[in-house]
Amino acid sequence: MSTSRATMIEFDNVHKYYGDYHALRGISARINGGEFFSLLGPSGCGKTTLLRTIAGFEDISSGAVMIDGRHMENVPANKRPTNMVFQSYAIFPHLSVAENVGFGLRRDPRSRAEKARAVEEALEMVGLKGYGARAAHALSGGQRQRVALARALILKPKVLLLDEPLSALDRKIREQMQVELIKLQREVGITFVLVTHDQEEALVMSDRIAVMFEGEIAQLADPETLYRRPNSRRVAEFIGVMNFLPCQVTGEAGGHIQLEVAGLGQVEIEPAQAPGVTRGGPASVGMRPETLTILYEGQQAGGREAPGVVEEVVYYGDMTYYDVRLDGLDHSVRISMRNVFGRPVLDIGTRTRVAWSPGALVLFR
Ligand SMILES: Nc1ncnc2c1ncn2[C@@H]1O[C@H](COP(=O)(O)OP(=O)(O)OP(=O)(O)O)[C@@H](O)[C@H]1O
Ligand SMILES: [Mg+2]
């Protein structure tokens, strides 16, 4: 978690054009010192471009980028307090691991012995203690990415920029590296800015996330807020699974918003559950699969419940996903249930009751 709260990076209305193509469309945001910050969005939305404006690899067309209180206009990449780790670990295969890690220290005035110690320390940080003499080409993908990390960290940047650093790794190693990166970031306290198009990776790793679409930040928030209170249908669809039910906004009373929702009936929600919805009329409500619960015989809802029929069952071992068509709805909703020892998985066609809670709904236009 972050130790220092002062602003480390500030974007002030940043625009970037490639010819006529408007790649960044008025980005304004602050990244705190010591924060693990992610840029998340689909391919082509401008994540790498924004990251490169921090590094100084990309000139901006208008606006300003500040790092640690300093304007970066006219500050070349090699004079910025940043370092970048790329997706394709650009290490030198013909050099040893230690030579790769120490590469950036070529012009450092410290003695050979001191530099060797710094290399050892950096290797230890990334879990490669004792690998210094190994030829870099004789490493696995995960190990090469660690070398690239060590090479960036040894220069002690204030900001480490990571452009999809884990995307070339297979799932198991990627998940292991995610945990190691979080630990490492906490240890060194450096500001990390990670680019990823993997929403799960962003949720797992980040203090805060900026979700980008088409050169704009659609929402900037901590993982839980993004997941529970997405501010638009598009953000909701991009992060995790969301069920949408058509509804009508019928009125407002006592600070609550009143809805008539297909399959659920009349519902009252809080204004905080309706970001950006100000008027009555047609809208839709979103519900995450884990906020819905299948009720077994004799079980009470404790809140509201709706009847329906199981249309699809996907068994994952620890979890089962059910698609249930609620009465009065022309499509099914997805429900995730943790499997419990001794409780049967329901068959397709089973009539069931579904518990749901008004507090878990989010309203979208
Ligand atoms: N040098 C360039 N010249 C012209 N257009 C470019 C250039 N670099 C990027 N673009 C365009 O700008 C947009 C944003 O590119 P960017 O690389 O930032 O996307 P991204 O979000 O990192 O995508 P991905 O997830 O695929 O890496 C894309 O439409 C891309 O084609
Ligand atoms: Mg990219």
Tab-separated table of C-alpha atoms and ligand atoms in Angstrom:
chain	number	residue	atom	x	y	z
A	1	MET	CA	0.000	0.000	0.000
A	2	SER	CA	1.132	3.526	-0.611
A	3	THR	CA	3.353	5.192	1.943
A	4	SER	CA	3.630	8.639	0.421
A	5	ARG	CA	0.512	10.526	-0.641
A	6	ALA	CA	2.041	13.501	-2.435
A	7	THR	CA	1.325	13.719	-6.154
A	8	MET	CA	4.094	12.085	-8.185
A	9	ILE	CA	2.673	12.374	-11.691
A	10	GLU	CA	0.122	14.868	-12.931
A	11	PHE	CA	-1.554	14.975	-16.331
A	12	ASP	CA	-3.207	18.283	-17.095
A	13	ASN	CA	-5.536	18.125	-20.099
A	14	VAL	CA	-3.102	16.089	-22.199
A	15	HIS	CA	-3.889	15.735	-25.908
A	16	LYS	CA	-1.902	13.709	-28.403
A	17	TYR	CA	-2.399	13.594	-32.151
A	18	TYR	CA	-0.690	11.202	-34.561
A	19	GLY	CA	-1.353	13.153	-37.744
A	20	ASP	CA	-5.172	13.572	-37.675
A	21	TYR	CA	-5.640	10.688	-35.276
A	22	HIS	CA	-6.619	11.949	-31.827
A	23	ALA	CA	-4.989	9.303	-29.596
A	24	LEU	CA	-5.236	11.095	-26.196
A	25	ARG	CA	-8.313	13.295	-25.722
A	26	GLY	CA	-7.876	15.529	-22.705
A	27	ILE	CA	-6.350	13.318	-20.026
A	28	SER	CA	-6.318	14.873	-16.538
A	29	ALA	CA	-5.302	12.737	-13.563
A	30	ARG	CA	-2.926	12.529	-10.615
A	31	ILE	CA	-0.865	9.530	-9.574
A	32	ASN	CA	0.351	9.504	-5.984
A	33	GLY	CA	3.879	8.804	-4.811
A	34	GLY	CA	4.300	5.170	-3.788
A	35	GLU	CA	1.105	4.178	-5.548
A	36	PHE	CA	0.556	1.072	-7.675
A	37	PHE	CA	-1.445	2.622	-10.501
A	38	SER	CA	-2.810	0.840	-13.566
A	39	LEU	CA	-3.961	2.004	-16.974
A	40	LEU	CA	-6.595	-0.470	-18.118
A	41	GLY	CA	-8.510	-0.568	-21.370
A	42	PRO	CA	-9.048	-2.395	-24.653
A	43	SER	CA	-6.453	-2.554	-27.403
A	44	GLY	CA	-5.848	0.793	-29.080
A	45	CYS	CA	-7.376	2.993	-26.341
A	46	GLY	CA	-4.107	4.860	-25.741
A	47	LYS	CA	-2.550	3.138	-22.703
A	48	THR	CA	0.932	2.777	-24.148
A	49	THR	CA	0.790	6.277	-25.613
A	50	LEU	CA	-0.059	7.746	-22.196
A	51	LEU	CA	2.693	5.724	-20.512
A	52	ARG	CA	5.192	6.922	-23.102
A	53	THR	CA	4.298	10.555	-22.397
A	54	ILE	CA	5.486	9.956	-18.814
A	55	ALA	CA	8.718	8.373	-19.997
A	56	GLY	CA	9.360	11.162	-22.505
A	57	PHE	CA	9.296	8.821	-25.518
A	58	GLU	CA	6.272	10.670	-26.887
A	59	ASP	CA	5.756	14.422	-27.272
A	60	ILE	CA	2.305	15.657	-26.371
A	61	SER	CA	0.311	17.947	-28.661
A	62	SER	CA	-1.074	20.107	-25.831
A	63	GLY	CA	-1.522	20.072	-22.065
A	64	ALA	CA	1.145	19.262	-19.493
A	65	VAL	CA	2.830	16.313	-17.791
A	66	MET	CA	4.477	16.974	-14.422
A	67	ILE	CA	6.634	14.530	-12.470
A	68	ASP	CA	7.467	15.193	-8.830
A	69	GLY	CA	6.377	18.802	-9.198
A	70	ARG	CA	8.460	19.492	-12.317
A	71	HIS	CA	7.176	20.333	-15.764
A	72	MET	CA	8.420	17.709	-18.229
A	73	GLU	CA	8.233	19.844	-21.338
A	74	ASN	CA	11.734	19.917	-22.830
A	75	VAL	CA	13.010	17.278	-20.387
A	76	PRO	CA	14.382	14.394	-22.502
A	77	ALA	CA	13.664	10.769	-21.596
A	78	ASN	CA	17.129	10.104	-20.201
A	79	LYS	CA	16.838	13.063	-17.812
A	80	ARG	CA	13.491	11.972	-16.340
A	81	PRO	CA	13.247	10.135	-12.987
A	82	THR	CA	11.507	7.242	-14.716
A	83	ASN	CA	12.384	3.837	-16.092
A	84	MET	CA	10.397	1.554	-18.328
A	85	VAL	CA	9.977	-2.224	-18.493
A	86	PHE	CA	8.632	-3.448	-21.817
A	87	GLN	CA	6.341	-6.285	-22.787
A	88	SER	CA	9.011	-8.103	-24.776
A	89	TYR	CA	11.779	-8.245	-22.187
A	90	ALA	CA	14.484	-6.422	-24.100
A	91	ILE	CA	17.485	-8.024	-22.481
A	92	PHE	CA	20.782	-8.744	-24.230
A	93	PRO	CA	20.973	-12.517	-24.797
A	94	HIS	CA	24.738	-12.584	-25.316
A	95	LEU	CA	25.477	-10.910	-21.950
A	96	SER	CA	25.348	-12.558	-18.550
A	97	VAL	CA	22.496	-11.885	-16.156
A	98	ALA	CA	24.757	-9.630	-14.026
A	99	GLU	CA	25.942	-7.692	-17.083
A	100	ASN	CA	22.346	-7.155	-18.149
A	101	VAL	CA	21.319	-5.890	-14.727
A	102	GLY	CA	24.383	-3.667	-14.385
A	103	PHE	CA	24.022	-2.256	-17.909
A	104	GLY	CA	22.606	1.078	-16.779
A	105	LEU	CA	25.506	1.588	-14.342
A	106	ARG	CA	28.124	1.813	-17.111
A	107	ARG	CA	28.751	5.499	-16.458
A	108	ASP	CA	28.130	5.323	-12.722
A	109	PRO	CA	31.223	6.606	-10.846
A	110	ARG	CA	31.033	3.960	-8.104
A	111	SER	CA	33.746	1.302	-7.801
A	112	ARG	CA	33.454	-2.100	-9.468
A	113	ALA	CA	32.887	-3.804	-6.131
A	114	GLU	CA	30.117	-1.372	-5.186
A	115	LYS	CA	28.394	-1.855	-8.520
A	116	ALA	CA	28.663	-5.635	-8.187
A	117	ARG	CA	26.997	-5.360	-4.789
A	118	ALA	CA	24.194	-3.232	-6.276
A	119	VAL	CA	23.679	-5.886	-8.974
A	120	GLU	CA	23.503	-8.640	-6.342
A	121	GLU	CA	20.954	-6.619	-4.360
A	122	ALA	CA	18.791	-6.030	-7.411
A	123	LEU	CA	18.904	-9.720	-8.329
A	124	GLU	CA	17.918	-10.653	-4.807
A	125	MET	CA	14.945	-8.252	-4.995
A	126	VAL	CA	13.531	-10.097	-7.995
A	127	GLY	CA	14.269	-13.573	-6.667
A	128	LEU	CA	17.311	-14.297	-8.863
A	129	LYS	CA	20.029	-14.377	-6.203
A	130	GLY	CA	22.987	-16.401	-7.455
A	131	TYR	CA	22.006	-16.164	-11.158
A	132	GLY	CA	24.494	-13.388	-12.019
A	133	ALA	CA	26.951	-15.527	-13.975
A	134	ARG	CA	24.272	-17.306	-16.009
A	135	ALA	CA	24.004	-16.431	-19.707
A	136	ALA	CA	20.817	-14.420	-20.245
A	137	HIS	CA	19.711	-16.638	-23.139
A	138	ALA	CA	19.670	-19.606	-20.761
A	139	LEU	CA	16.697	-18.266	-18.808
A	140	SER	CA	12.969	-18.956	-18.900
A	141	GLY	CA	10.502	-16.242	-19.942
A	142	GLY	CA	9.615	-15.469	-16.325
A	143	GLN	CA	13.291	-15.253	-15.357
A	144	ARG	CA	14.049	-12.923	-18.265
A	145	GLN	CA	11.260	-10.621	-17.187
A	146	ARG	CA	12.773	-10.565	-13.694
A	147	VAL	CA	16.126	-9.576	-15.196
A	148	ALA	CA	14.417	-6.722	-17.033
A	149	LEU	CA	12.832	-5.633	-13.747
A	150	ALA	CA	16.129	-5.799	-11.853
A	151	ARG	CA	17.791	-3.765	-14.585
A	152	ALA	CA	15.166	-1.052	-14.190
A	153	LEU	CA	15.154	-1.102	-10.380
A	154	ILE	CA	18.924	-0.817	-10.004
A	155	LEU	CA	18.734	2.744	-11.323
A	156	LYS	CA	16.413	3.613	-8.417
A	157	PRO	CA	13.866	5.545	-10.488
A	158	LYS	CA	11.110	7.488	-8.722
A	159	VAL	CA	8.643	5.987	-11.174
A	160	LEU	CA	8.701	2.553	-12.777
A	161	LEU	CA	6.657	2.265	-15.956
A	162	LEU	CA	5.521	-1.226	-16.912
A	163	ASP	CA	3.947	-1.854	-20.317
A	164	GLU	CA	2.172	-5.229	-20.180
A	165	PRO	CA	5.254	-6.758	-18.557
A	166	LEU	CA	3.590	-10.095	-17.842
A	167	SER	CA	1.464	-10.676	-20.915
A	168	ALA	CA	3.978	-12.998	-22.620
A	169	LEU	CA	4.055	-15.360	-19.639
A	170	ASP	CA	1.790	-18.344	-19.191
A	171	ARG	CA	-1.007	-18.164	-16.653
A	172	LYS	CA	0.632	-19.844	-13.632
A	173	ILE	CA	3.864	-17.850	-13.879
A	174	ARG	CA	1.946	-14.664	-14.597
A	175	GLU	CA	-0.088	-15.051	-11.406
A	176	GLN	CA	3.058	-15.800	-9.400
A	177	MET	CA	4.812	-12.729	-10.874
A	178	GLN	CA	1.771	-10.577	-10.077
A	179	VAL	CA	2.082	-11.410	-6.390
A	180	GLU	CA	5.852	-10.846	-6.484
A	181	LEU	CA	5.456	-7.492	-8.207
A	182	ILE	CA	3.006	-6.294	-5.548
A	183	LYS	CA	5.399	-7.346	-2.783
A	184	LEU	CA	8.332	-5.752	-4.552
A	185	GLN	CA	6.462	-2.489	-5.035
A	186	ARG	CA	5.586	-2.380	-1.333
A	187	GLU	CA	9.202	-3.035	-0.386
A	188	VAL	CA	10.833	-0.443	-2.622
A	189	GLY	CA	8.031	2.137	-2.318
A	190	ILE	CA	8.557	3.323	-5.898
A	191	THR	CA	5.532	4.567	-7.853
A	192	PHE	CA	4.522	1.857	-10.334
A	193	VAL	CA	2.435	2.634	-13.398
A	194	LEU	CA	1.268	-0.565	-15.070
A	195	VAL	CA	-0.376	-0.850	-18.467
A	196	THR	CA	-2.629	-3.850	-18.909
A	197	HIS	CA	-5.675	-4.891	-20.895
A	198	ASP	CA	-6.356	-7.678	-18.394
A	199	GLN	CA	-9.018	-6.467	-15.958
A	200	GLU	CA	-8.312	-9.219	-13.472
A	201	GLU	CA	-4.628	-8.295	-13.366
A	202	ALA	CA	-5.514	-4.644	-12.766
A	203	LEU	CA	-7.976	-5.501	-9.969
A	204	VAL	CA	-5.502	-7.796	-8.229
A	205	MET	CA	-2.500	-5.502	-8.369
A	206	SER	CA	-3.553	-1.879	-8.197
A	207	ASP	CA	-4.191	0.728	-5.526
A	208	ARG	CA	-6.097	2.643	-8.202
A	209	ILE	CA	-7.034	2.065	-11.824
A	210	ALA	CA	-7.784	4.423	-14.699
A	211	VAL	CA	-10.135	2.718	-17.172
A	212	MET	CA	-9.566	4.131	-20.656
A	213	PHE	CA	-11.671	4.042	-23.808
A	214	GLU	CA	-10.715	5.825	-27.034
A	215	GLY	CA	-8.139	8.167	-25.576
A	216	GLU	CA	-10.184	9.187	-22.551
A	217	ILE	CA	-10.340	8.125	-18.918
A	218	ALA	CA	-13.838	6.752	-18.372
A	219	GLN	CA	-13.403	6.144	-14.630
A	220	LEU	CA	-10.544	6.448	-12.141
A	221	ALA	CA	-11.056	4.652	-8.840
A	222	ASP	CA	-9.851	1.937	-6.495
A	223	PRO	CA	-10.585	-1.664	-7.572
A	224	GLU	CA	-13.544	-2.172	-5.260
A	225	THR	CA	-15.287	1.025	-6.337
A	226	LEU	CA	-14.715	0.210	-10.001
A	227	TYR	CA	-16.182	-3.222	-9.542
A	228	ARG	CA	-19.091	-2.332	-7.271
A	229	ARG	CA	-19.957	1.116	-8.572
A	230	PRO	CA	-18.930	1.384	-12.214
A	231	ASN	CA	-20.001	4.817	-13.471
A	232	SER	CA	-21.188	3.636	-16.880
A	233	ARG	CA	-22.504	0.547	-18.561
A	234	ARG	CA	-19.351	0.380	-20.634
A	235	VAL	CA	-17.051	0.260	-17.612
A	236	ALA	CA	-19.362	-2.286	-15.999
A	237	GLU	CA	-19.158	-4.518	-19.065
A	238	PHE	CA	-15.391	-4.221	-19.334
A	239	ILE	CA	-14.719	-5.231	-15.721
A	240	GLY	CA	-15.994	-8.645	-14.685
A	241	VAL	CA	-19.449	-9.984	-15.551
A	242	MET	CA	-22.560	-7.840	-15.094
A	243	ASN	CA	-26.187	-8.792	-15.659
A	244	PHE	CA	-28.371	-6.033	-17.091
A	245	LEU	CA	-32.117	-5.873	-16.631
A	246	PRO	CA	-34.316	-3.295	-18.368
A	247	CYS	CA	-36.156	-0.932	-16.027
A	248	GLN	CA	-38.114	2.297	-15.761
A	249	VAL	CA	-37.178	5.084	-13.371
A	250	THR	CA	-40.652	5.846	-11.999
A	251	GLY	CA	-39.994	8.461	-9.344
A	252	GLU	CA	-38.119	9.759	-6.361
A	253	ALA	CA	-39.175	9.870	-2.716
A	254	GLY	CA	-37.385	10.540	0.552
A	255	GLY	CA	-34.007	10.651	-1.185
A	256	HIS	CA	-34.557	7.258	-2.833
A	257	ILE	CA	-34.942	6.449	-6.510
A	258	GLN	CA	-37.895	4.263	-7.425
A	259	LEU	CA	-37.637	1.705	-10.194
A	260	GLU	CA	-39.792	-0.845	-11.932
A	261	VAL	CA	-37.388	-3.621	-12.964
A	262	ALA	CA	-38.225	-6.493	-15.327
A	263	GLY	CA	-38.148	-9.770	-13.395
A	264	LEU	CA	-37.701	-8.031	-10.022
A	265	GLY	CA	-40.680	-5.681	-9.698
A	266	GLN	CA	-40.648	-2.408	-7.723
A	267	VAL	CA	-37.329	-1.460	-6.152
A	268	GLU	CA	-35.932	1.538	-4.259
A	269	ILE	CA	-32.241	2.369	-4.482
A	270	GLU	CA	-29.900	5.073	-3.126
A	271	PRO	CA	-28.690	7.923	-5.375
A	272	ALA	CA	-25.106	6.583	-5.003
A	273	GLN	CA	-26.260	3.491	-6.910
A	274	ALA	CA	-27.260	5.629	-9.870
A	275	PRO	CA	-24.145	7.501	-10.994
A	276	GLY	CA	-25.008	9.811	-13.859
A	277	VAL	CA	-28.743	9.041	-13.953
A	278	THR	CA	-30.723	12.195	-13.190
A	279	ARG	CA	-34.096	11.840	-14.862
A	280	GLY	CA	-36.922	9.367	-15.083
A	281	GLY	CA	-37.556	7.098	-18.059
A	282	PRO	CA	-36.080	3.888	-19.421
A	283	ALA	CA	-32.760	2.672	-18.003
A	284	SER	CA	-31.175	-0.600	-16.962
A	285	VAL	CA	-29.940	-2.038	-13.690
A	286	GLY	CA	-26.733	-4.039	-13.333
A	287	MET	CA	-26.238	-6.959	-10.948
A	288	ARG	CA	-23.012	-8.916	-10.405
A	289	PRO	CA	-23.397	-12.739	-10.496
A	290	GLU	CA	-22.192	-13.146	-6.893
A	291	THR	CA	-24.857	-10.767	-5.561
A	292	LEU	CA	-27.522	-13.272	-6.642
A	293	THR	CA	-28.078	-16.491	-4.685
A	294	ILE	CA	-29.929	-19.651	-5.619
A	295	LEU	CA	-32.226	-20.631	-2.750
A	296	TYR	CA	-32.473	-24.326	-1.970
A	297	GLU	CA	-35.643	-25.917	-0.661
A	298	GLY	CA	-36.656	-24.541	2.728
A	299	GLN	CA	-34.065	-21.715	2.550
A	300	GLN	CA	-35.292	-18.198	3.283
A	301	ALA	CA	-34.112	-15.199	1.306
A	302	GLY	CA	-33.706	-12.768	4.177
A	303	GLY	CA	-34.327	-10.063	1.575
A	304	ARG	CA	-36.113	-10.138	-1.756
A	305	GLU	CA	-36.522	-13.159	-3.991
A	306	ALA	CA	-37.613	-13.883	-7.548
A	307	PRO	CA	-38.684	-17.190	-9.126
A	308	GLY	CA	-37.096	-18.607	-12.261
A	309	VAL	CA	-35.872	-21.646	-14.216
A	310	VAL	CA	-32.282	-22.918	-14.550
A	311	GLU	CA	-31.327	-22.723	-18.239
A	312	GLU	CA	-27.606	-23.462	-18.160
A	313	VAL	CA	-25.124	-24.924	-15.662
A	314	VAL	CA	-21.335	-24.526	-15.861
A	315	TYR	CA	-19.424	-26.463	-13.207
A	316	TYR	CA	-15.939	-25.222	-12.222
A	317	GLY	CA	-15.208	-27.460	-9.230
A	318	ASP	CA	-15.125	-24.794	-6.542
A	319	MET	CA	-17.848	-22.712	-8.217
A	320	THR	CA	-20.913	-23.308	-10.335
A	321	TYR	CA	-22.276	-20.718	-12.750
A	322	TYR	CA	-26.007	-20.882	-13.392
A	323	ASP	CA	-27.970	-19.054	-16.045
A	324	VAL	CA	-31.452	-18.572	-14.642
A	325	ARG	CA	-34.372	-17.073	-16.530
A	326	LEU	CA	-36.415	-15.105	-14.039
A	327	ASP	CA	-40.178	-15.102	-14.619
A	328	GLY	CA	-41.150	-12.042	-16.643
A	329	LEU	CA	-37.684	-11.677	-18.205
A	330	ASP	CA	-36.858	-12.649	-21.796
A	331	HIS	CA	-33.210	-13.508	-21.095
A	332	SER	CA	-31.330	-15.306	-18.339
A	333	VAL	CA	-29.164	-13.849	-15.594
A	334	ARG	CA	-25.832	-15.337	-14.584
A	335	ILE	CA	-25.446	-16.417	-10.958
A	336	SER	CA	-22.217	-17.638	-9.373
A	337	MET	CA	-22.466	-20.013	-6.444
A	338	ARG	CA	-19.637	-21.339	-4.311
A	339	ASN	CA	-19.973	-25.101	-4.132
A	340	VAL	CA	-20.467	-26.521	-0.668
A	341	PHE	CA	-19.799	-30.127	0.331
A	342	GLY	CA	-23.013	-32.141	0.324
A	343	ARG	CA	-25.049	-29.619	-1.659
A	344	PRO	CA	-26.117	-30.864	-5.080
A	345	VAL	CA	-25.513	-28.950	-8.298
A	346	LEU	CA	-28.896	-28.150	-9.842
A	347	ASP	CA	-29.956	-29.612	-13.182
A	348	ILE	CA	-31.025	-27.650	-16.222
A	349	GLY	CA	-34.803	-27.146	-16.121
A	350	THR	CA	-35.024	-26.953	-12.319
A	351	ARG	CA	-37.498	-24.381	-10.998
A	352	THR	CA	-35.814	-22.316	-8.364
A	353	ARG	CA	-35.945	-19.094	-6.365
A	354	VAL	CA	-33.243	-16.446	-6.557
A	355	ALA	CA	-32.380	-14.152	-3.638
A	356	TRP	CA	-31.244	-10.638	-4.496
A	357	SER	CA	-30.646	-7.384	-2.690
A	358	PRO	CA	-31.669	-3.851	-3.790
A	359	GLY	CA	-28.406	-2.505	-2.306
A	360	ALA	CA	-26.357	-4.497	-4.838
A	361	LEU	CA	-27.986	-2.924	-7.899
A	362	VAL	CA	-26.370	-0.232	-10.031
A	363	LEU	CA	-28.486	1.922	-12.320
A	364	PHE	CA	-27.286	2.878	-15.816
A	365	ARG	CA	-28.760	4.939	-18.600
B	1	LIG	N1	3.378	6.141	-33.893
B	1	LIG	C1	2.066	6.111	-34.163
B	1	LIG	N2	1.573	6.657	-35.305
B	1	LIG	C2	0.243	6.654	-35.577
B	1	LIG	N3	-0.683	6.117	-34.762
B	1	LIG	C3	-0.266	5.558	-33.627
B	1	LIG	C4	1.127	5.523	-33.257
B	1	LIG	N4	1.234	4.907	-32.060
B	1	LIG	C5	-0.027	4.577	-31.704
B	1	LIG	N5	-0.934	4.965	-32.620
B	1	LIG	C6	-2.395	4.776	-32.550
B	1	LIG	O1	-2.870	5.379	-31.363
B	1	LIG	C7	-3.857	4.555	-30.743
B	1	LIG	C8	-3.421	4.216	-29.341
B	1	LIG	O2	-2.294	3.365	-29.400
B	1	LIG	P1	-1.646	2.711	-28.100
B	1	LIG	O3	-0.435	1.974	-28.519
B	1	LIG	O4	-1.462	3.763	-27.064
B	1	LIG	O5	-2.799	1.709	-27.646
B	1	LIG	P2	-2.831	0.677	-26.431
B	1	LIG	O6	-3.992	1.069	-25.578
B	1	LIG	O7	-1.507	0.595	-25.782
B	1	LIG	O8	-3.215	-0.688	-27.150
B	1	LIG	P3	-2.629	-2.192	-26.946
B	1	LIG	O9	-3.394	-2.764	-25.796
B	1	LIG	O10	-2.995	-2.858	-28.235
B	1	LIG	O11	-1.158	-2.108	-26.712
B	1	LIG	C9	-4.020	3.339	-31.633
B	1	LIG	O12	-5.150	3.520	-32.444
B	1	LIG	C10	-2.756	3.321	-32.473
B	1	LIG	O13	-2.983	2.746	-33.721
B	2	MG	MG	-0.055	-0.905	-25.657
